[in-house]
Coordinates of C-alpha atoms and ligand atoms in Angstrom, one line a residue:
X1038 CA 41.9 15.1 20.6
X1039 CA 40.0 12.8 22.8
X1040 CA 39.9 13.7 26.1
X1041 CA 41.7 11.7 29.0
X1042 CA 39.4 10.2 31.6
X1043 CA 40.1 10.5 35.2
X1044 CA 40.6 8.1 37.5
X1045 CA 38.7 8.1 40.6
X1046 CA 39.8 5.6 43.6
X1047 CA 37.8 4.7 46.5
X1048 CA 40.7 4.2 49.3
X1049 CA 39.7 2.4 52.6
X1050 CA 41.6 2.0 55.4
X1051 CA 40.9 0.0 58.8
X1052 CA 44.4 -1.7 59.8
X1053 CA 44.0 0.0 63.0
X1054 CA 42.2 2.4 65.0
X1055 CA 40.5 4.7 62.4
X1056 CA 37.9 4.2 60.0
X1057 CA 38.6 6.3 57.0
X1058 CA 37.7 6.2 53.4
X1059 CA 38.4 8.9 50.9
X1060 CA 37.6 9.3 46.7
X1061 CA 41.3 10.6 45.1
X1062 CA 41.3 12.3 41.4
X1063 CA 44.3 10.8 39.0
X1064 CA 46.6 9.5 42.9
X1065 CA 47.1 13.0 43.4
X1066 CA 44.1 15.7 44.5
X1067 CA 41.4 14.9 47.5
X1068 CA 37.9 14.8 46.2
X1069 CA 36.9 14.1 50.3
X1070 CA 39.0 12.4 53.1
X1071 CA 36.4 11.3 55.7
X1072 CA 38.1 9.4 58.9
X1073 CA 36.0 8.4 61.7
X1074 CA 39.1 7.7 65.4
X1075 CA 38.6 5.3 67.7
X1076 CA 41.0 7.3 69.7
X1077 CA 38.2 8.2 72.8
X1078 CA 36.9 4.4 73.2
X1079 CA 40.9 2.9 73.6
X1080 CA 41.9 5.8 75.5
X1081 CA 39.8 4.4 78.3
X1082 CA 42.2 1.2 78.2
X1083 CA 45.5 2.4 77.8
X1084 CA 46.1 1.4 73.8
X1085 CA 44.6 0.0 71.2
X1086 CA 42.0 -3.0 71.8
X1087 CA 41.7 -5.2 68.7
X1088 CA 38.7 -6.4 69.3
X1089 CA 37.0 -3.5 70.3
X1090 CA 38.7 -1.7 67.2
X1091 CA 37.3 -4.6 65.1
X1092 CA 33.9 -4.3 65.9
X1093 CA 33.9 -0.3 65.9
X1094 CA 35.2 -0.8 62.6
X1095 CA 32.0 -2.9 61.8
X1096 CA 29.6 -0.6 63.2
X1097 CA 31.4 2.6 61.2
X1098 CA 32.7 1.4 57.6
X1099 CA 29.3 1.4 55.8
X1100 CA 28.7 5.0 57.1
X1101 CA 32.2 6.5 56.2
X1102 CA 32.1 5.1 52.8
X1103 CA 29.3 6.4 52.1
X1104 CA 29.8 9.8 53.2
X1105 CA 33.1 9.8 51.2
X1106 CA 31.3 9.0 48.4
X1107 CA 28.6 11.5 48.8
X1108 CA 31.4 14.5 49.9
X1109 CA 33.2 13.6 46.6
X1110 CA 29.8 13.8 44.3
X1111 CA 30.9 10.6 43.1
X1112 CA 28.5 7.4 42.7
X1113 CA 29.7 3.3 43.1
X1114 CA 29.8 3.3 39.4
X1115 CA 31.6 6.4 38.7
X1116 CA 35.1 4.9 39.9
X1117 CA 38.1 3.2 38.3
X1118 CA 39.1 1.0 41.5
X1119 CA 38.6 0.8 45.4
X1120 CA 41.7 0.3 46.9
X1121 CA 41.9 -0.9 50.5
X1122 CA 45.0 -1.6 53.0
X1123 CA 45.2 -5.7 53.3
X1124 CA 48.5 -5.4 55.8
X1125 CA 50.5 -4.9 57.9
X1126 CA 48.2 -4.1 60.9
X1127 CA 45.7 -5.7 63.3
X1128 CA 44.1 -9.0 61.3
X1129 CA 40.6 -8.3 63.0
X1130 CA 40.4 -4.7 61.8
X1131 CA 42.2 -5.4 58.2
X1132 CA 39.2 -7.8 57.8
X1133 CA 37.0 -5.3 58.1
X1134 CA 37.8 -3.3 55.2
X1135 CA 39.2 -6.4 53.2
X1136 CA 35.6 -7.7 52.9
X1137 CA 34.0 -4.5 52.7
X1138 CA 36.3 -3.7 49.6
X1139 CA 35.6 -7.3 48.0
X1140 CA 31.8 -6.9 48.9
X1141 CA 31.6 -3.6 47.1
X1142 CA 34.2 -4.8 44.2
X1143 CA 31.4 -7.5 43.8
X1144 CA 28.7 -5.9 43.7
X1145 CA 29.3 -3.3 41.1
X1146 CA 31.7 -4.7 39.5
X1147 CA 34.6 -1.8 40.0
X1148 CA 38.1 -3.2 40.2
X1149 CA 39.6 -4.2 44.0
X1150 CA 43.4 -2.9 44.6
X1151 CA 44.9 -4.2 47.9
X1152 CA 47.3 -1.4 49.2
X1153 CA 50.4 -2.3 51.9
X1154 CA 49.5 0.2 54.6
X1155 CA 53.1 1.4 54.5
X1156 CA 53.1 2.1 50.9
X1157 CA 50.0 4.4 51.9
X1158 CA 51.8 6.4 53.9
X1159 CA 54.6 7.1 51.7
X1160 CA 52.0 7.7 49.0
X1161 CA 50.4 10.6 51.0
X1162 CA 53.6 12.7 50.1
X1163 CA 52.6 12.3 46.3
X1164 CA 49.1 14.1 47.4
X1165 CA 51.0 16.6 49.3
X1166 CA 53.2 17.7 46.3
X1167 CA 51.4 17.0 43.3
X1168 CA 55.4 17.6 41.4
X1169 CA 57.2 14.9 43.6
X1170 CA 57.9 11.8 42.0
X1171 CA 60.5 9.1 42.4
X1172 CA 63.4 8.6 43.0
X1173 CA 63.6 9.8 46.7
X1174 CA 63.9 8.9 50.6
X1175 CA 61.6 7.9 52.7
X1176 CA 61.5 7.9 56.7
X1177 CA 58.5 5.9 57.5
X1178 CA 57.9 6.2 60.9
X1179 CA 54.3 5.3 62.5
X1180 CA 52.9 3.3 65.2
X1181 CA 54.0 0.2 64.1
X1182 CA 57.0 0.8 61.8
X1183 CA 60.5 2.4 61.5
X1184 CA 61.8 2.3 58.1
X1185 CA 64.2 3.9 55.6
X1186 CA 63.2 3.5 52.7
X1187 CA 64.9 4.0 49.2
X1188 CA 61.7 4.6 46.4
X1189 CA 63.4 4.1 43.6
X1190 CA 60.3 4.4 41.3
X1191 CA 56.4 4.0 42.1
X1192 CA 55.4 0.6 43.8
X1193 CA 59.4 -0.5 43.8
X1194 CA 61.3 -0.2 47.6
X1195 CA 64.4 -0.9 48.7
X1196 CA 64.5 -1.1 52.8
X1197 CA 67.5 0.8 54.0
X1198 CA 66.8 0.6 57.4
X1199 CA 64.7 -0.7 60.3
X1200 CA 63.7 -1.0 63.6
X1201 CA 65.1 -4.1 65.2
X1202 CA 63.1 -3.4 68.3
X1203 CA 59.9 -1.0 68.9
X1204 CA 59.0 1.3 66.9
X1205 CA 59.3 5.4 66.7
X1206 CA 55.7 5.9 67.6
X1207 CA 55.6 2.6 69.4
X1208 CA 58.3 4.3 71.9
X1209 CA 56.6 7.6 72.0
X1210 CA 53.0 6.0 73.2
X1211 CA 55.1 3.8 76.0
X1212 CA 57.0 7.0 77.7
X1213 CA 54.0 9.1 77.6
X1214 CA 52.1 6.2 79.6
X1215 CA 55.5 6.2 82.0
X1216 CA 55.7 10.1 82.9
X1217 CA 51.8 9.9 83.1
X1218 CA 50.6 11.5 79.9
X1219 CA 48.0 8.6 78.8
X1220 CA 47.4 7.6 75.3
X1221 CA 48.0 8.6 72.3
X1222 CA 51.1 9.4 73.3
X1223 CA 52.8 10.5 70.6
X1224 CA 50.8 14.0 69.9
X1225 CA 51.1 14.3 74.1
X1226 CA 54.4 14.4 73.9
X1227 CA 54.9 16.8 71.6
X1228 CA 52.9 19.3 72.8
X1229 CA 54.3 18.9 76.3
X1230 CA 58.0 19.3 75.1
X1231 CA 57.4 22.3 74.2
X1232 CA 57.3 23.8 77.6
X1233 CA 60.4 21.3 78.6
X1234 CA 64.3 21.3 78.0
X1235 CA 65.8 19.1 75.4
X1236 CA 68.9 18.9 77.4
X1237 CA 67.7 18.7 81.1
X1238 CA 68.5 14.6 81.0
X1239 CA 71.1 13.0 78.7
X1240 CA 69.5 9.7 77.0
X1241 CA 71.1 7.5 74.7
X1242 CA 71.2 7.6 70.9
X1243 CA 71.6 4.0 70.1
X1244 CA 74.0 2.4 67.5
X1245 CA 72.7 -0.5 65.6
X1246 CA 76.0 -2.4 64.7
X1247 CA 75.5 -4.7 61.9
X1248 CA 73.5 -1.7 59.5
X1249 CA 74.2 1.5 60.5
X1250 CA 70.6 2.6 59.4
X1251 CA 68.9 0.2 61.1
X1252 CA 67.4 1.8 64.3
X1253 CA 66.5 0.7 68.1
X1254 CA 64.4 2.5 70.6
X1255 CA 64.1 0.4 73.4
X1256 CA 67.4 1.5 75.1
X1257 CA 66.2 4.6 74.9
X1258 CA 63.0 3.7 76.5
X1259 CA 64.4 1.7 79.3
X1260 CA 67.2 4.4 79.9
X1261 CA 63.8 6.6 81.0
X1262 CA 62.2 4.4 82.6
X1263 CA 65.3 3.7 84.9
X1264 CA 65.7 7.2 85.1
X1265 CA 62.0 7.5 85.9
X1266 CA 62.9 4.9 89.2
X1267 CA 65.8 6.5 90.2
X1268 CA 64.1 10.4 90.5
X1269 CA 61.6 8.0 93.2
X1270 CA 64.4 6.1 94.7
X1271 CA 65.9 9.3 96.0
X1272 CA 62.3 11.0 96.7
X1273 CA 62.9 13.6 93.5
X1274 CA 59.9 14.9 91.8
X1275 CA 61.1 14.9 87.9
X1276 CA 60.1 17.7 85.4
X1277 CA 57.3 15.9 83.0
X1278 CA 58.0 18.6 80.4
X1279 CA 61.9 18.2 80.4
X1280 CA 61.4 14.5 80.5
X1281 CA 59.3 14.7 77.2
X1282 CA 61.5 17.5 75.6
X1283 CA 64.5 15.4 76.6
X1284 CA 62.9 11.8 75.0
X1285 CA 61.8 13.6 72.0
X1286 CA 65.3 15.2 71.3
X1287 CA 67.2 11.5 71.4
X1288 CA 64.4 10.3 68.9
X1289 CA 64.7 13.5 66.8
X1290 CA 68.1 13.2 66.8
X1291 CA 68.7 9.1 66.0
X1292 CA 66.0 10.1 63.0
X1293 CA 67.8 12.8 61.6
X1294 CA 71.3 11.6 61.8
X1295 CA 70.1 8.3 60.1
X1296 CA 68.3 9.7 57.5
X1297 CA 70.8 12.7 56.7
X1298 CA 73.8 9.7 56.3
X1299 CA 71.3 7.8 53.6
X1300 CA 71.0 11.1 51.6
X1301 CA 74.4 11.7 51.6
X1302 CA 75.5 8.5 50.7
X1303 CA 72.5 7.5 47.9
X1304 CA 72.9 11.1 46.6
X1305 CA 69.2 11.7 47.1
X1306 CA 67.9 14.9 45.8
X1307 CA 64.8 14.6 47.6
X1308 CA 63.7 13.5 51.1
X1309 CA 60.4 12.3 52.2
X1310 CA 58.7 11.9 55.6
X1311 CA 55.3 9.5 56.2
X1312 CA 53.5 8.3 59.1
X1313 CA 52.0 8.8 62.3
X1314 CA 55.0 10.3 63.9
X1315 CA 55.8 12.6 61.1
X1316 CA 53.3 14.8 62.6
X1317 CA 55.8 15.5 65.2
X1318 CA 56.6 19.2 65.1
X1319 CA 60.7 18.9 66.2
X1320 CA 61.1 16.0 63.6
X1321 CA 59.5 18.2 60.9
X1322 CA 61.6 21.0 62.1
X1323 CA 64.4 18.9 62.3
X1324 CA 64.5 17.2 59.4
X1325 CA 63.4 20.4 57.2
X1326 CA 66.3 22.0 58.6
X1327 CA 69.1 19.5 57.9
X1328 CA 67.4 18.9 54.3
X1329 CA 68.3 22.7 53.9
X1330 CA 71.7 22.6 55.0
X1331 CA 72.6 19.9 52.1
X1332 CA 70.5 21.6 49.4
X1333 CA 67.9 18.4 49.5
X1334 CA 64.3 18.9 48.6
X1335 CA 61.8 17.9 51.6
X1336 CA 58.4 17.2 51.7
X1337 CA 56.2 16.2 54.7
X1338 CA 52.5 15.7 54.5
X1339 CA 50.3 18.0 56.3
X1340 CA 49.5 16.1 59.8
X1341 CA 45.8 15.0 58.6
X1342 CA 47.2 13.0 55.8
X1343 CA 50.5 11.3 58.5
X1344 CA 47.7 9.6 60.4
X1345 CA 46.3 7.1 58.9
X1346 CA 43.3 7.9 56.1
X1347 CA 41.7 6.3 53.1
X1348 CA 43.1 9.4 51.1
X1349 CA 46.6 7.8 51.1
X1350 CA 45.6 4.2 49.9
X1351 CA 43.7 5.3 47.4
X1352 CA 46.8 7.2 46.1
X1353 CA 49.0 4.5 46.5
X1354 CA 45.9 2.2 44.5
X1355 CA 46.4 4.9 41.7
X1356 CA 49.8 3.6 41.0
X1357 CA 49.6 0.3 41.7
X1358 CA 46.6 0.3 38.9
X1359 CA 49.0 2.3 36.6
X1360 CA 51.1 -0.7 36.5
X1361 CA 48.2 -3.2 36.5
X1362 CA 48.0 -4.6 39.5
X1363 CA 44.4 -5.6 39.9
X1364 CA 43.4 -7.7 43.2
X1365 CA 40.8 -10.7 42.9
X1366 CA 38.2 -11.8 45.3
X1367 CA 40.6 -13.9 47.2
X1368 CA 42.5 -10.7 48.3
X1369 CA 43.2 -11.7 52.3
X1370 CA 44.6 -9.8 55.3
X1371 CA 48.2 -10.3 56.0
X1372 CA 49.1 -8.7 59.5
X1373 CA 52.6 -9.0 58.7
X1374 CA 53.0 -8.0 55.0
X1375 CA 56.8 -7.2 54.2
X1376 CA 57.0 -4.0 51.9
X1377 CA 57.1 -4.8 48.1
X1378 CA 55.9 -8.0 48.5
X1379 CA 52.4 -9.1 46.9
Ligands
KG4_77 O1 50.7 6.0 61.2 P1 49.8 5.9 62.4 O2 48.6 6.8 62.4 O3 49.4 4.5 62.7 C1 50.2 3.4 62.4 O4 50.3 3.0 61.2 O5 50.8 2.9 63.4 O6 50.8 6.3 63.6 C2 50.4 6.4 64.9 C3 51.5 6.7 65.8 C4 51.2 6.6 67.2 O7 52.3 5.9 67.9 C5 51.2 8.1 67.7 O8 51.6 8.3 69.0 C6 52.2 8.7 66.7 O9 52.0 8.1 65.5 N1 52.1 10.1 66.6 C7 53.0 11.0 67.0 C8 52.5 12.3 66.8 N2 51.2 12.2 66.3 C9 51.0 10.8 66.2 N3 54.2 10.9 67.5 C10 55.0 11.9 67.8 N4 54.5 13.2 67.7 C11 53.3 13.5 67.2 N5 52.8 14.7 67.0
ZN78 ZN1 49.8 4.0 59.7

């Protein structure tokens, strides 16, 4: 019986503030996973800088790629495709990686497969648990995104729900700046709810009215800043722990509910949570918990592959090459790149 070959992806990722790159075995096992964060240089400005992040990306992508290669024992020639992330994110950075990946498709000839960053992160989970395959539910909720997200089968998304203002993360990294906790904000916050009450301050879980999966988080993030004024107004110190335990909960909460009405009503048997914010430890707990109580399988991906990593595009280029989709040297970055489009 002839032996079947596997298929080794390059995966690069630069849409953003890390430089990552990472050699995947057959979309589902980590032959290396090598990200190099921006996070120190941006932290001295508050957020992200795109074109700082551009040019760090510069300076770093030859570097990384070549040290996932060289961690994975696997040569240029050795793989099947190099995927890379060609949207959504920062044009300057997606650039980066975009001509990097057609520069090295070039020159040795491997196939190039451009990867929607979102997708990525969706296709971490398949890493994660090498048994889950569609159909299942998705929460994709990262820096830049909110969605809900119906994968019906690999490479084919049905959007559920959305932000129609800032995004989960997006929310997280503003209050954190407000109550003094700097940037990133996200892992900040989490770490200093857990010394803070969820229930000290009441804030609201908005409603979207037109889809009730949609979400919207900047209620919620104006309802703390004004709560934030009105502790000074009177002269009041406020509780930084129990103002980040009590933000965290109406996130947590407007997360879970959404998500736990889409599996009941799809009759999902499986529930799936990707991106930056899935790292957050209440939303796992949260989520694992109320995936319990309706007999729902859950899978999260450990936090190194929520962040963003070359491990998940390559996975996500494994699928997209099982169904032929091949990208030519006119592959360009789209900052804005709807999911399931091509
Ligand atoms: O997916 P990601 O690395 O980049 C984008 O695609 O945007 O997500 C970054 C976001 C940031 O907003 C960051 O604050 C948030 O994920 N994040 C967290 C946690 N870790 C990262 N938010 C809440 N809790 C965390 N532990
Ligand atoms: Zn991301």
């Amino acid at each position: 019986m002839e032996e079947r070959k596997d298929t080794l992806i390059l995966g690069i990722e630069t849409s953003c503030d890390e430089t990552a790159a990472a050699v995947v075995k057959n979309g589902r096992e980590i032959l290396s996973n090598v990200i190099s964060s921006q996070i120190d240089t941006h932290t001295l400005y508050g957020g992200v800088v795109p074109e700082i992040a551009s040019r760090k990306h510069i300076e770093r992508i030859n570097q990384v790629v070549r040290e996932a290669l060289a961690q994975s024992g696997t040569e240029l020639c050795g793989l099947s495709a190099i995927g890379v992330t060609y949207g959504p994110g920062l044009v300057g950075p997606l650039l980066v990686g975009v001509s990097f990946a057609k520069a090295l498709s070039f020159a040795s000839g491997v196939k190039l497969v451009g990867v929607h960053h979102i997708e990525g992160h969706i296709a971490a989970n398949y890493i994660e648990d090498p048994n889950l395959e569609p159909p299942f539910l998705c929460l994709v909720v990262s820096g830049g995104h909110t969605h809900l997200v119906n994968v019906r089968d690999y490479g084919e998304y049905e959007i559920l729900g959305r932000t129609m203002d800032d995004a989960a993360g997006e929310a997280f990294d503003k209050v954190a700046r407000a109550i003094g906790l700097g940037y990133p904000g996200g892992p900040k916050i989490d770490v200093a709810a857990k010394a803070g009450n969820p229930e000290a301050v009441h804030f609201p879980r908005a409603k979207v009215a037109e889809n009730a999966y949609d979400f919207s988080f900047s209620g919620l993030k104006s309802a703390v800043l004004n709560y934030l004024n009105s502790c000074q107004m009177k002269g009041e110190e406020y509780n930084q722990a129990d103002v980040a335990a009590s933000f965290q909960a109406a996130v947590v909460d407007v997360l879970t509910e959404h998500s736990i009405r889409a599996v009941r009503e799809t009759g999902a048997k499986t529930f799936a949570l990707a991106g930056g914010v899935a790292s957050n430890s209440a939303l796992r707990e949260s989520l694992e918990k109320a995936c319990a109580g309706l007999g729902v399988r859950f899978c999260v991906p450990q936090p190194v592959l929520c962040t963003d990593n070359g491990a998940m595009i390559a996975a996500a280029a494994y699928f997209e090459l099982q169904k032929g989709a091949e990208s030519g040297l006119d592959l360009n970055a789209i900052p804005n790149l709807k999911l399931g489009e091509r």
